[in-house]
Coordinates of N, CA and C in Angstrom, one line a residue:
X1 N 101.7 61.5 185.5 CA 101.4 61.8 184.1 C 102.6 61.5 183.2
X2 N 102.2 60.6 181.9 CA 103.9 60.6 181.4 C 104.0 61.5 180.2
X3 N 105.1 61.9 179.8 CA 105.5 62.5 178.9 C 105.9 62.1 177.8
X4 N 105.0 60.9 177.4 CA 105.0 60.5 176.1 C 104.4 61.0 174.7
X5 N 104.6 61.0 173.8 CA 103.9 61.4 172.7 C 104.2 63.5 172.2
X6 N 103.1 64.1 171.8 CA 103.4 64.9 171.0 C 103.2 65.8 172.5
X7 N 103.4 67.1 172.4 CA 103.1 68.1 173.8 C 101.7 68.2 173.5
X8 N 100.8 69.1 175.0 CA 99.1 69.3 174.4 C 99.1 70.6 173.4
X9 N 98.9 70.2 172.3 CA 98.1 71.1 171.4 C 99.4 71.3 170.2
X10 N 100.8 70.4 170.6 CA 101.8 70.5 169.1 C 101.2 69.2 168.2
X11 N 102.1 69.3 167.2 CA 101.8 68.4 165.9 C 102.2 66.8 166.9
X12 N 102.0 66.1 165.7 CA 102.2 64.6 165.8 C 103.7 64.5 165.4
X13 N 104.5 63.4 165.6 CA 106.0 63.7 165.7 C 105.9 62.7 164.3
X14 N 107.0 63.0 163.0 CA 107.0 62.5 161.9 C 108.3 61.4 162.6
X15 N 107.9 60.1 162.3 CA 109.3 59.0 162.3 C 109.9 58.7 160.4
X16 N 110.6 59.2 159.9 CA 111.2 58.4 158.9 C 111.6 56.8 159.4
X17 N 111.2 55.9 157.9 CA 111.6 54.6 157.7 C 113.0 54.7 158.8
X18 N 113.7 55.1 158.2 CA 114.8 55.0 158.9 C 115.1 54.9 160.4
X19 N 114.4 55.9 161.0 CA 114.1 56.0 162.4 C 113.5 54.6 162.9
X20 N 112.7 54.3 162.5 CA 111.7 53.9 162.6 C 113.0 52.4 162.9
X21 N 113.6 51.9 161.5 CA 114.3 50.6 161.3 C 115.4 50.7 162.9
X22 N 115.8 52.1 162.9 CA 117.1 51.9 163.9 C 116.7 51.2 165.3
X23 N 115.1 51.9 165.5 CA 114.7 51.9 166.5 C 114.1 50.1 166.7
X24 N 113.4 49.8 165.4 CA 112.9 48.7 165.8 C 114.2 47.4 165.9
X25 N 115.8 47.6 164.9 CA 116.5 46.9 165.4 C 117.0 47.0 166.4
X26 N 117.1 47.7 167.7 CA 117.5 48.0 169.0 C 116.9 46.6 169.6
X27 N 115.5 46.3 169.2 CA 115.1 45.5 169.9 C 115.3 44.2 169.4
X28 N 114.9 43.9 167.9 CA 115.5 42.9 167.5 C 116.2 42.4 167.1
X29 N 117.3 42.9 167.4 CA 119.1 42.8 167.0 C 120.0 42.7 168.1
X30 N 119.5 43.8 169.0 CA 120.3 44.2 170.3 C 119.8 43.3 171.4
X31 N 118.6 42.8 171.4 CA 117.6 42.3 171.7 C 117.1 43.1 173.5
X32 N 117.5 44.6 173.3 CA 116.8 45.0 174.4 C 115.4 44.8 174.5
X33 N 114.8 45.5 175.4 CA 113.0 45.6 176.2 C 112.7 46.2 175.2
X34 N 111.5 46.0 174.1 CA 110.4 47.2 174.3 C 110.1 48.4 175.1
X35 N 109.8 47.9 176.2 CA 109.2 48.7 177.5 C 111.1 49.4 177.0
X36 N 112.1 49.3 177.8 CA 113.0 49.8 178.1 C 113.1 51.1 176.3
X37 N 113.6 50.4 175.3 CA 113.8 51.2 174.2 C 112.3 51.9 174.3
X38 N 110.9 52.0 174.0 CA 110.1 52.8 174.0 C 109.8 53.9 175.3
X39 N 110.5 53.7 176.3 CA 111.2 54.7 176.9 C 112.1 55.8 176.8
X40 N 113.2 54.8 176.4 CA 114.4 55.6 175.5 C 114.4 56.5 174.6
X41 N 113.4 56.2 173.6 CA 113.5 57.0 172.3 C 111.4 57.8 172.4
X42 N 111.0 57.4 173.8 CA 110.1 58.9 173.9 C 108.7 58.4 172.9
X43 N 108.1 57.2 172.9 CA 107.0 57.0 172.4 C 106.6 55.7 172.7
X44 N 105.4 55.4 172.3 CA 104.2 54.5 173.4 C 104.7 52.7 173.1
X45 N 104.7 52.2 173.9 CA 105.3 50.6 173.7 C 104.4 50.1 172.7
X46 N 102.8 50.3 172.7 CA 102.0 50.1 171.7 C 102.6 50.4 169.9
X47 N 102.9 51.8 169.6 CA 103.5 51.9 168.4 C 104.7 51.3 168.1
X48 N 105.6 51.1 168.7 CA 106.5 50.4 169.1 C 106.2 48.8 168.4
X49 N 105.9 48.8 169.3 CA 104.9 47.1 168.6 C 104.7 46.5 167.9
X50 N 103.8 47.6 167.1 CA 103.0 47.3 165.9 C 104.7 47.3 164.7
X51 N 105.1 48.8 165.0 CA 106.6 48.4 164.0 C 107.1 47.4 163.9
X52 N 107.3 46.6 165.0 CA 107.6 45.4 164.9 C 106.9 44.4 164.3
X53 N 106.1 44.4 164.4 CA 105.1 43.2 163.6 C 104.9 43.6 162.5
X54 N 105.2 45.0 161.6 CA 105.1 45.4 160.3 C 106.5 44.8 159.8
X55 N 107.7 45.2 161.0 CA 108.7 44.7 159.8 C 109.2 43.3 160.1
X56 N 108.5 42.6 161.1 CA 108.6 40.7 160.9 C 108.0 40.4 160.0
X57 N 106.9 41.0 159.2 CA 106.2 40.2 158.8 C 106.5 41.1 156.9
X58 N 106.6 42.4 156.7 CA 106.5 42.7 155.6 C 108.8 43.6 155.6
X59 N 109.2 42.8 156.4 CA 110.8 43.7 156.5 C 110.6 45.1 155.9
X60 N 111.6 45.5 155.6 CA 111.7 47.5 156.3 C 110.7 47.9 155.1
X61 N 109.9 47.4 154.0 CA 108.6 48.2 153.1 C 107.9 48.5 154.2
X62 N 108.0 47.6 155.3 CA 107.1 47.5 156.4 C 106.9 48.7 156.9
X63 N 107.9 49.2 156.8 CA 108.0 50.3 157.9 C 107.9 52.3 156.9
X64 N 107.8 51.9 155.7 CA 107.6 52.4 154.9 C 106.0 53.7 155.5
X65 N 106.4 55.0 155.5 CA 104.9 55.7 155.6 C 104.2 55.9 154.7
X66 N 103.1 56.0 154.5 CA 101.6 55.8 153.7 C 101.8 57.3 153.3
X67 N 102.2 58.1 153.7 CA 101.8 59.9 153.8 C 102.8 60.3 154.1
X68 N 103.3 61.4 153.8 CA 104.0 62.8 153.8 C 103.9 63.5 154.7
X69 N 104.7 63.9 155.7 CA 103.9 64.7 156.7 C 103.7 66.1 155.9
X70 N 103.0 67.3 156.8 CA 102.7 68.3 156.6 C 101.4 68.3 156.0
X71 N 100.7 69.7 155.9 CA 99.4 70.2 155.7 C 99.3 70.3 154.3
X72 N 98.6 68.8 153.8 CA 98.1 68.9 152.4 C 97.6 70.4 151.9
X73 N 96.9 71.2 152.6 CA 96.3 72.2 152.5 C 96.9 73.4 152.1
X74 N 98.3 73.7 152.7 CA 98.7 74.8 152.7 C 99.5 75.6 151.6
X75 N 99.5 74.6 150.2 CA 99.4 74.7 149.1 C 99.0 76.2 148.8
X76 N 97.1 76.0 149.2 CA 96.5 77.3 148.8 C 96.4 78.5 149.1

């Protein structure tokens, strides 16, 4: 069983741009593995990936999050 991603039953893990940039230049700068760095830093080669192809193709806006983390809700 691997120990990737969030524990059973915790939140989803928030990446800031920033995270997100360090991690995806490791690979395209440093030019290590995928497989190897999404080891390293503890989440799925798949998301991994996709970062990459958001910031080949749109650079670090790419990598920009849509959402805020936390419970829109808890406001009330």
């Amino acid at each position: 069983m691997s120990n990737i991603g969030r524990p059973k039953g915790g939140k989803n893990r928030y990446w800031s741009k920033e995270e997100k940039l360090r991690i995806v230049k490791r690979v395209t700068e440093d030019l290590s593995s995928t497989l190897q760095v999404s080891k390293e830093e503890n989440i799925s080669n798949g998301m991994l990936n996709g970062w990459i192809k958001k910031y080949l193709e749109l650079g670090e806006i790419g990598l920009q999050n849509s959402k805020k983390p936390g419970n829109p809700l808890a406001k009330y």
